[in-house]
Coordinates of C-alpha atoms in Angstrom, one line a residue:
Chain A
X3 CA 3.1 -7.1 8.8
X4 CA 5.6 -6.1 11.8
X5 CA 9.1 -7.5 11.6
X6 CA 10.3 -6.7 14.8
X7 CA 9.3 -9.4 16.9
X8 CA 10.9 -12.8 16.5
X9 CA 7.6 -14.5 16.1
X10 CA 6.9 -12.8 12.8
X11 CA 10.1 -14.2 11.8
X12 CA 9.3 -17.8 12.8
X13 CA 6.8 -18.4 9.9
X14 CA 9.6 -17.2 7.4
X15 CA 12.6 -19.3 8.8
X16 CA 10.8 -22.4 8.9
X17 CA 9.2 -22.0 5.5
X18 CA 11.3 -24.9 4.2
X19 CA 9.7 -24.7 0.7
X20 CA 10.7 -21.0 0.3
X21 CA 13.9 -21.1 1.8
X22 CA 15.1 -24.6 -0.2
X23 CA 14.2 -22.8 -3.4
X24 CA 16.2 -19.6 -2.4
X25 CA 19.0 -21.9 -1.3
X26 CA 19.0 -23.8 -4.7
X27 CA 19.1 -20.5 -6.3
X28 CA 22.0 -19.2 -4.2
X29 CA 23.9 -22.2 -4.7
X30 CA 23.6 -21.9 -8.6
X31 CA 24.2 -18.4 -8.9
X32 CA 26.5 -17.0 -6.0
X33 CA 30.1 -17.3 -7.3
X34 CA 33.1 -17.6 -4.6
X35 CA 34.1 -14.2 -3.4
X36 CA 30.9 -12.4 -4.7
X37 CA 29.8 -9.5 -2.8
X38 CA 26.0 -9.9 -1.9
X39 CA 23.3 -7.5 -0.6
X40 CA 20.6 -9.2 1.6
X41 CA 18.1 -6.6 1.6
X42 CA 15.5 -6.5 4.4
X43 CA 17.7 -9.3 5.8
X44 CA 15.5 -10.0 9.1
X45 CA 17.6 -12.7 11.0
X46 CA 19.8 -13.0 7.9
X47 CA 18.9 -16.4 6.6
X48 CA 19.6 -15.5 3.1
X49 CA 22.8 -13.6 3.7
X50 CA 24.0 -16.7 5.7
X51 CA 23.0 -19.2 2.9
X52 CA 25.3 -16.8 0.6
X53 CA 28.2 -17.2 2.9
X54 CA 27.4 -20.9 3.0
X55 CA 28.0 -21.0 -0.6
X56 CA 31.0 -19.0 -0.9
X57 CA 30.1 -15.2 -1.2
X58 CA 33.0 -13.0 -0.1
X59 CA 31.0 -10.5 1.6
X60 CA 27.4 -9.8 2.6
X61 CA 25.7 -6.4 3.4
X62 CA 22.7 -7.3 5.5
X63 CA 20.3 -4.2 5.6
X64 CA 17.0 -4.1 7.7
X65 CA 15.6 -1.3 9.6
X66 CA 14.3 -3.5 12.2
X67 CA 16.1 -4.0 15.3
X68 CA 15.9 -7.9 14.8
X69 CA 18.9 -7.4 12.4
X70 CA 21.1 -7.4 15.6
X71 CA 20.2 -11.0 16.4
X72 CA 21.6 -11.6 12.9
X73 CA 24.9 -10.4 14.0
X74 CA 24.8 -12.9 16.9
X75 CA 23.9 -15.6 14.2
X76 CA 27.0 -14.6 11.9
X77 CA 29.2 -15.1 15.0
X78 CA 27.7 -18.6 16.0
X79 CA 28.1 -19.7 12.4
X80 CA 31.7 -18.1 12.2
X81 CA 31.3 -15.6 9.3
X82 CA 32.2 -12.4 11.5
X83 CA 34.8 -11.1 9.0
X84 CA 32.5 -11.4 5.9
X85 CA 29.2 -9.8 7.2
X86 CA 28.3 -6.4 7.6
X87 CA 25.2 -5.5 9.6
X88 CA 23.4 -2.2 8.9
X89 CA 20.3 -1.4 10.6
X90 CA 18.7 0.8 8.5
X91 CA 16.5 1.4 5.5
X92 CA 18.2 0.9 2.2
X93 CA 17.4 4.4 1.2
X94 CA 19.0 5.9 4.4
X95 CA 22.2 3.5 4.6
X96 CA 25.5 3.7 2.6
X97 CA 27.1 0.7 1.1
X98 CA 30.5 1.5 0.1
X99 CA 30.7 -0.7 -3.1
X100 CA 28.7 -2.2 -5.8
X101 CA 27.4 -5.7 -5.3
X102 CA 27.1 -9.1 -7.5
X103 CA 23.9 -10.1 -6.1
X104 CA 20.9 -8.8 -4.3
X105 CA 18.9 -11.0 -2.4
X106 CA 15.5 -10.3 -1.2
X107 CA 12.0 -11.3 -0.2
X108 CA 10.3 -8.0 -0.8
X109 CA 7.4 -9.7 -2.5
X110 CA 4.4 -8.9 -0.5
X111 CA 0.9 -10.8 -0.5
X112 CA -0.4 -10.5 -4.2
X113 CA 3.1 -9.1 -4.8
X114 CA 2.4 -5.3 -4.3
X115 CA 1.1 -5.5 -0.6
X116 CA 3.3 -4.0 1.8
X117 CA 5.3 -1.7 -0.8
X118 CA 8.4 -3.2 -0.3
X119 CA 9.3 -3.5 -4.1
X120 CA 10.0 0.2 -4.5
X121 CA 13.1 -0.3 -2.5
X122 CA 14.2 -3.2 -4.3
X123 CA 14.4 -1.1 -7.2
X124 CA 16.1 1.6 -5.3
X125 CA 18.7 -0.8 -4.1
X126 CA 19.2 -2.0 -7.6
X127 CA 19.9 1.3 -9.3
X128 CA 22.2 2.4 -6.3
X129 CA 24.2 -0.8 -5.7
X130 CA 23.9 -3.6 -8.2
X131 CA 26.7 -4.1 -10.8
X132 CA 25.7 -4.0 -14.2
X133 CA 25.9 -7.6 -14.8
X134 CA 24.8 -8.4 -11.4
X135 CA 22.0 -10.7 -10.6
X136 CA 18.7 -10.4 -8.5
X137 CA 17.1 -13.2 -6.7
X138 CA 14.1 -12.9 -7.4
X139 CA 14.3 -11.4 -10.6
X140 CA 11.0 -11.7 -12.1
X141 CA 7.4 -11.9 -10.7
X142 CA 3.9 -12.4 -12.1
X143 CA 0.8 -11.7 -10.5
X144 CA -2.4 -13.9 -11.1
X145 CA -6.0 -13.7 -10.2
X146 CA -9.2 -15.8 -10.6
X147 CA -13.0 -15.6 -10.0
X148 CA -14.1 -17.6 -7.2
X149 CA -17.1 -18.5 -5.3
X150 CA -16.6 -18.4 -1.6
X151 CA -19.9 -18.6 0.1
X152 CA -19.0 -19.4 3.6
X153 CA -16.1 -16.7 3.8
X154 CA -18.2 -14.1 2.2
X155 CA -21.2 -14.9 4.5
X156 CA -18.7 -14.7 7.6
X157 CA -16.6 -11.5 6.9
X158 CA -18.9 -9.6 4.6
X159 CA -22.7 -10.2 5.0
X160 CA -22.2 -10.9 8.8
X161 CA -22.1 -6.9 9.1
X162 CA -26.0 -6.9 7.7
X163 CA -26.9 -9.2 10.8
X164 CA -27.8 -7.3 14.1
X165 CA -25.8 -8.8 16.6
X166 CA -26.9 -7.6 20.3
X167 CA -29.6 -5.9 18.6
X168 CA -27.2 -3.3 17.2
X169 CA -27.5 -2.7 13.3
X170 CA -24.0 -2.7 11.9
X171 CA -24.9 -2.4 8.4
X172 CA -23.0 0.8 8.0
X173 CA -19.9 -1.4 8.3
X174 CA -20.3 -3.5 5.2
X175 CA -19.7 -0.8 2.7
X176 CA -16.1 -0.5 4.0
X177 CA -15.2 -4.1 4.5
X178 CA -16.7 -5.1 0.8
X179 CA -13.8 -2.6 -0.3
X180 CA -11.3 -4.3 1.7
X181 CA -8.5 -6.7 0.6
X182 CA -8.8 -9.7 2.8
X183 CA -5.4 -11.6 3.5
X184 CA -6.5 -15.2 3.4
X185 CA -5.3 -18.8 3.2
X186 CA -6.7 -21.1 0.9
X187 CA -8.4 -23.1 3.6
X188 CA -9.9 -20.0 5.1
X189 CA -11.3 -19.1 1.7
X190 CA -12.4 -22.6 0.6
X191 CA -13.0 -21.2 -2.8
X192 CA -14.5 -22.8 -6.0
X193 CA -12.7 -21.4 -8.9
X194 CA -15.2 -20.5 -11.7
X195 CA -12.5 -20.2 -14.4
X196 CA -8.9 -20.8 -15.2
X197 CA -6.7 -18.0 -13.7
X198 CA -5.3 -15.0 -15.5
X199 CA -1.8 -13.6 -15.5
X200 CA -2.0 -9.8 -15.1
X201 CA 1.0 -8.1 -14.4
X202 CA 4.5 -9.6 -15.3
X203 CA 7.2 -7.5 -13.7
X204 CA 10.8 -7.8 -14.4
X205 CA 12.8 -6.6 -11.1
X206 CA 16.2 -6.1 -13.3
X207 CA 14.6 -3.4 -15.5
X208 CA 11.5 -2.1 -13.9
X209 CA 11.3 1.6 -12.6
X210 CA 7.8 1.8 -11.0
X211 CA 5.8 -0.9 -9.2
X212 CA 2.5 -0.3 -10.1
X213 CA -0.4 -2.5 -11.5
X214 CA -3.1 -1.4 -14.1
X215 CA -4.4 -4.4 -15.9
X216 CA -7.4 -6.1 -17.3
X217 CA -8.3 -9.8 -17.6
X218 CA -11.0 -11.7 -19.3
X219 CA -12.3 -14.7 -17.9
X220 CA -14.2 -17.4 -19.7
X221 CA -16.3 -19.0 -17.1
X222 CA -15.9 -22.7 -17.0
X223 CA -17.9 -23.5 -13.9
X224 CA -21.4 -22.1 -13.0
X225 CA -21.9 -20.4 -9.6
X226 CA -21.9 -17.2 -7.5
X227 CA -19.1 -15.1 -8.0
X228 CA -18.1 -13.6 -4.5
X229 CA -14.8 -11.8 -5.5
X230 CA -11.6 -12.5 -6.9
X231 CA -8.6 -14.1 -5.4
X232 CA -5.0 -13.0 -6.2
X233 CA -1.4 -14.5 -5.9
X234 CA 1.9 -14.2 -7.3
X235 CA 4.7 -16.3 -8.6
X236 CA 8.4 -14.9 -8.1
X237 CA 11.2 -16.4 -10.5
X238 CA 14.3 -17.2 -8.5
X239 CA 16.5 -17.2 -11.9
X240 CA 15.9 -20.9 -12.9
X241 CA 12.9 -21.9 -10.9
X242 CA 9.6 -20.4 -9.9
X243 CA 8.2 -20.1 -6.5
X244 CA 4.4 -19.9 -6.6
X245 CA 2.0 -18.6 -3.8
X246 CA -0.9 -19.9 -5.5
X247 CA -3.7 -21.2 -3.3
X248 CA -3.5 -24.5 -5.3
X249 CA 0.0 -25.1 -4.7
X250 CA 1.7 -26.1 -1.0
X251 CA 1.4 -23.3 1.2
X252 CA 3.9 -21.1 2.0
X253 CA 4.1 -18.1 4.6
X254 CA 2.6 -15.9 2.1
X255 CA -1.3 -15.5 2.1
X256 CA -3.6 -15.0 -1.0
X257 CA -5.6 -11.6 -1.3
X258 CA -9.3 -12.1 -1.6
X259 CA -11.0 -8.9 -3.5
X260 CA -14.8 -9.2 -2.7
X261 CA -17.7 -7.8 -4.8
X262 CA -20.2 -5.4 -3.4
X263 CA -23.0 -7.7 -5.0
X264 CA -22.2 -11.4 -5.8
X265 CA -23.0 -12.1 -9.3
X266 CA -24.4 -15.2 -10.7
X267 CA -22.2 -16.8 -13.6
X268 CA -23.1 -19.4 -15.9
X269 CA -20.6 -21.4 -17.8
X270 CA -19.6 -19.7 -21.1
X271 CA -20.3 -16.4 -19.8
X272 CA -17.2 -13.9 -19.9
X273 CA -16.3 -11.9 -17.0
X274 CA -14.0 -8.9 -17.6
X275 CA -11.9 -7.5 -14.6
X276 CA -9.6 -4.8 -14.1
X277 CA -7.2 -4.3 -11.2
X278 CA -5.4 -1.0 -10.5
X279 CA -2.7 -0.1 -7.8
X280 CA -0.2 2.7 -8.1
X281 CA 3.0 2.8 -5.9
X282 CA 2.0 3.0 -2.1
X283 CA -1.7 3.5 -3.5
X284 CA -4.9 1.9 -2.9
X285 CA -6.2 -1.5 -4.7
X286 CA -9.1 -0.6 -7.0
X287 CA -10.9 -3.8 -8.8
X288 CA -14.1 -3.9 -11.0
X289 CA -16.0 -6.8 -12.6
X290 CA -18.5 -6.4 -15.5
X291 CA -20.4 -8.8 -17.5
X292 CA -22.7 -8.1 -20.3
X293 CA -25.6 -6.4 -18.0
X294 CA -23.6 -5.8 -14.7
X295 CA -20.7 -3.6 -13.7
X296 CA -19.4 -2.7 -10.3
X297 CA -16.2 -1.3 -8.9
X298 CA -14.6 -1.6 -5.5
X299 CA -11.6 0.2 -4.0
X300 CA -9.6 -0.2 -0.8
X301 CA -9.8 3.7 -0.7
X302 CA -13.2 3.2 0.2
X303 CA -12.5 0.9 3.1
X304 CA -10.4 3.5 4.8
X305 CA -12.3 6.1 7.0
X306 CA -11.2 9.5 6.4
X307 CA -11.1 12.3 8.8
X308 CA -11.7 15.6 6.7
X309 CA -8.9 17.4 8.8
X310 CA -6.3 14.8 8.1
X311 CA -7.5 14.9 4.3
X312 CA -6.5 18.7 4.2
X313 CA -3.4 18.1 5.3
X314 CA -2.6 15.4 2.5
X315 CA -3.6 18.1 -0.2
X316 CA -0.9 19.8 -2.0
X317 CA -2.2 23.6 -1.2
X318 CA -2.5 23.1 2.3
X319 CA -0.4 25.9 4.2
X320 CA 0.8 23.7 7.3
X321 CA 1.5 25.5 10.5
X322 CA 2.8 24.0 13.7
X323 CA 0.5 22.9 16.6
X324 CA 1.5 22.7 20.3
X325 CA 3.2 19.6 20.1
X326 CA 5.0 20.7 16.9
X327 CA 6.2 23.6 18.7
X328 CA 7.3 21.6 21.6
X329 CA 9.1 19.3 19.1
X330 CA 10.9 22.0 17.5
X331 CA 12.2 23.3 20.9
X332 CA 13.4 19.8 21.9
X333 CA 15.1 19.2 18.7
X334 CA 16.9 22.6 18.8
X335 CA 18.0 21.0 22.4
X336 CA 19.5 18.0 20.5
X337 CA 22.8 19.7 20.0
X338 CA 25.4 17.2 22.0
X339 CA 25.7 19.5 25.1
X340 CA 22.8 18.4 27.1
X341 CA 21.8 15.0 28.6
X342 CA 18.3 13.5 28.4
X343 CA 17.5 14.2 31.9
X344 CA 18.9 17.9 31.6
X345 CA 16.7 18.5 28.2
X346 CA 13.6 17.1 30.1
X347 CA 14.1 19.0 33.3
X348 CA 14.8 22.5 31.6
X349 CA 11.6 22.0 29.2
X350 CA 9.5 21.1 32.5
X351 CA 10.6 24.3 34.0
X352 CA 10.3 26.5 30.9
X353 CA 7.1 25.5 29.6
X354 CA 4.0 27.7 30.7
X355 CA 1.6 26.2 33.0
X356 CA -0.8 23.8 31.1
X357 CA 1.8 22.5 28.9
X358 CA 4.0 21.1 31.7
X359 CA 2.7 17.7 31.5
X360 CA 6.0 15.7 32.4
X361 CA 4.8 12.5 31.0
X362 CA 4.3 13.9 27.5
X363 CA 7.5 15.9 27.4
X364 CA 9.5 12.6 28.6
X365 CA 7.9 10.6 25.9
X366 CA 8.3 13.3 23.1
X367 CA 12.1 13.9 24.0
X368 CA 12.9 10.0 23.8
X369 CA 10.9 9.7 20.9
X370 CA 13.0 12.4 19.0
X371 CA 16.1 11.5 20.5
X372 CA 15.7 7.7 19.0
X373 CA 14.9 9.1 15.6
X374 CA 16.8 12.3 15.0
X375 CA 20.4 11.5 17.1
X376 CA 23.1 9.5 16.1
X377 CA 27.1 9.0 16.5
X378 CA 28.0 10.3 12.8
X379 CA 29.2 13.6 12.4
X380 CA 26.8 16.1 11.1
Chain B
X5 CA -20.6 27.4 -27.8
X6 CA -19.9 29.6 -24.8
X7 CA -17.6 28.2 -22.1
X8 CA -20.4 28.3 -19.7
X9 CA -22.5 25.9 -21.6
X10 CA -19.8 23.4 -21.3
X11 CA -21.2 20.4 -19.5
X12 CA -18.6 17.8 -17.7
X13 CA -18.5 14.2 -16.7
X14 CA -16.9 12.4 -13.9
X15 CA -13.4 10.9 -15.0
X16 CA -13.6 7.0 -14.7
X17 CA -10.3 7.3 -12.6
X18 CA -12.2 9.4 -10.0
X19 CA -13.4 7.5 -6.8
X20 CA -15.3 9.5 -4.3
X21 CA -15.9 8.9 -0.5
X22 CA -18.7 11.3 1.5
X23 CA -17.3 12.1 4.8
X24 CA -19.3 14.2 7.3
X25 CA -20.9 16.1 4.4
X26 CA -17.6 16.6 2.8
X27 CA -16.4 14.5 0.0
X28 CA -12.9 13.0 -0.5
X29 CA -11.9 12.0 -4.2
X30 CA -9.0 9.8 -5.2
X31 CA -7.7 9.9 -8.6
X32 CA -6.6 6.4 -9.4
X33 CA -4.0 7.5 -12.0
X34 CA -2.0 9.5 -9.7
X35 CA -3.3 8.6 -6.2
X36 CA -3.8 12.1 -5.3
X37 CA -6.7 13.1 -3.1
X38 CA -8.8 16.0 -3.4
X39 CA -11.1 17.6 -0.8
X40 CA -14.5 19.3 -1.4
X41 CA -16.4 21.2 1.3
X42 CA -20.2 20.7 1.4
X43 CA -21.1 22.9 -1.2
X44 CA -18.5 21.4 -3.5
X45 CA -19.9 18.0 -2.2
X46 CA -23.3 19.1 -3.7
X47 CA -21.9 19.9 -6.9
X48 CA -20.1 16.7 -7.0
X49 CA -23.2 14.6 -6.4
X50 CA -24.9 16.6 -9.2
X51 CA -21.8 15.7 -11.6
X52 CA -22.5 12.1 -10.5
X53 CA -26.1 12.2 -11.4
X54 CA -25.1 13.5 -15.1
X55 CA -26.5 17.2 -14.3
X56 CA -25.7 19.6 -17.2
X57 CA -23.8 22.6 -15.9
X58 CA -27.0 24.9 -16.3
X59 CA -28.8 22.3 -13.8
X60 CA -25.9 22.9 -11.4
X61 CA -25.9 26.6 -11.3
X62 CA -29.9 26.5 -10.8
X63 CA -29.3 24.3 -7.7
X64 CA -26.8 26.7 -6.4
X65 CA -29.2 29.7 -7.2
X66 CA -31.9 28.1 -5.2
X67 CA -29.5 27.4 -2.6
X68 CA -27.6 30.6 -1.9
X69 CA -28.9 34.3 -2.0
X70 CA -25.9 35.5 -4.1
X71 CA -25.7 37.2 -7.3
X72 CA -26.1 34.8 -10.5
X73 CA -22.7 35.9 -11.7
X74 CA -20.9 35.3 -8.4
X75 CA -22.2 31.7 -8.3
X76 CA -21.5 31.4 -12.0
X77 CA -17.8 32.4 -11.5
X78 CA -17.4 30.2 -8.3
X79 CA -18.7 27.3 -10.1
X80 CA -16.8 27.4 -13.0
X81 CA -13.5 27.9 -10.9
X82 CA -14.2 24.7 -9.2
X83 CA -15.2 23.0 -12.2
X84 CA -11.7 24.0 -13.9
X85 CA -9.7 23.1 -10.7
X86 CA -11.5 19.4 -11.0
X87 CA -10.7 19.4 -14.8
X88 CA -7.0 20.2 -14.1
X89 CA -6.8 17.5 -11.2
X90 CA -8.1 15.1 -13.8
X91 CA -11.2 14.4 -11.8
X92 CA -13.8 15.4 -14.4
X93 CA -13.7 16.0 -18.3
X94 CA -15.4 18.0 -20.8
X95 CA -18.7 16.2 -22.0
X96 CA -19.0 15.6 -25.8
X97 CA -21.6 18.1 -26.9
X98 CA -24.7 16.1 -28.2

């Protein structure tokens, strides 16, 4: 999900179920004068709630420019002297003191999507006081085998049809290995067993954010298993916030993990399932019954270019290409002595014919300026 | 048992994808990627089918006009590399 447009934030700001739970937890745990870190602040709703409930100072950190709107909200709500806005990732910013509480919504769909939690662990290790609190402080992933005939027909098997007389069946192996973000209504699933908890994570102590777990499901309803659906619950110290498809909907979705070949299950059968996901890695899930086994992985849903692959391996010996040489030349000119237009003009004149595409130069100069220049002293 | 009689099996943590005749392997445990060229891909396919090292060597001898010792050295180098990357493990002798 991108967090740079306001419409992306609408669903979160107006998710009253989520925000009321946070408000209650903030009220219970923020003490007057506390210093708070609102991590991934967005429009600053949690930080503003903390200020409403007596926080002495709130650091709002978010790499998205949307954080600049939070600054206006701080002024409008008259908290100007108590909030510090930092447009940055937590890993690259500096907060000059330790905090009493870290507020965050770094729990992605099925907890691990988006890989935001490693930044929460970084923030905790860098900035949380030894007796400080985290909201949320714990989360549990859950999953269950489901029958989802209509969804599976629409999203997976549709590729086996031949729309427009074109055979699209080569796409199916990719989509059957994808993790599908769905709402309970879209999936319209029948649950074939009780759900299982598969990964409990304590944010106060966790050092790595991974999942490598197995579950055994006792099938309580006969049916065709098309896949597993996953969600998470997060603890806001005293209360739990559940993104279960069987609970009232919030802005989170569930994740559907399809099976390559749906399997018929009878009441009383056992279904073994495993789930693996390293930090910033791929989801891999497998199921097995007494006479059937299959494994899917989001790695197999990603078309890979062999050239790109070579660049990912450790023994690759990188060498700058033409755009790389141009970027190097531009970076050397970002020394504070030349204006943007002077850099573009000098480059356009100095490059050999064939490399003088002014539009390309213009675009690259501006991108590198945005990314690698600042006002702080070197 | 000589080292060259050693057989190998694919690790349960390895997942492979074919791309334009080449193979990309991901190690689930480390999330590290490994690339194989077209010859390496043929060797990987043999490993997937449970072939013994001697069978893989025979396949290489049928495909390439190179001295047996050269092919054997190249094969064992690749197998060692795959083993060090955790993508294959030594099979238990039967």
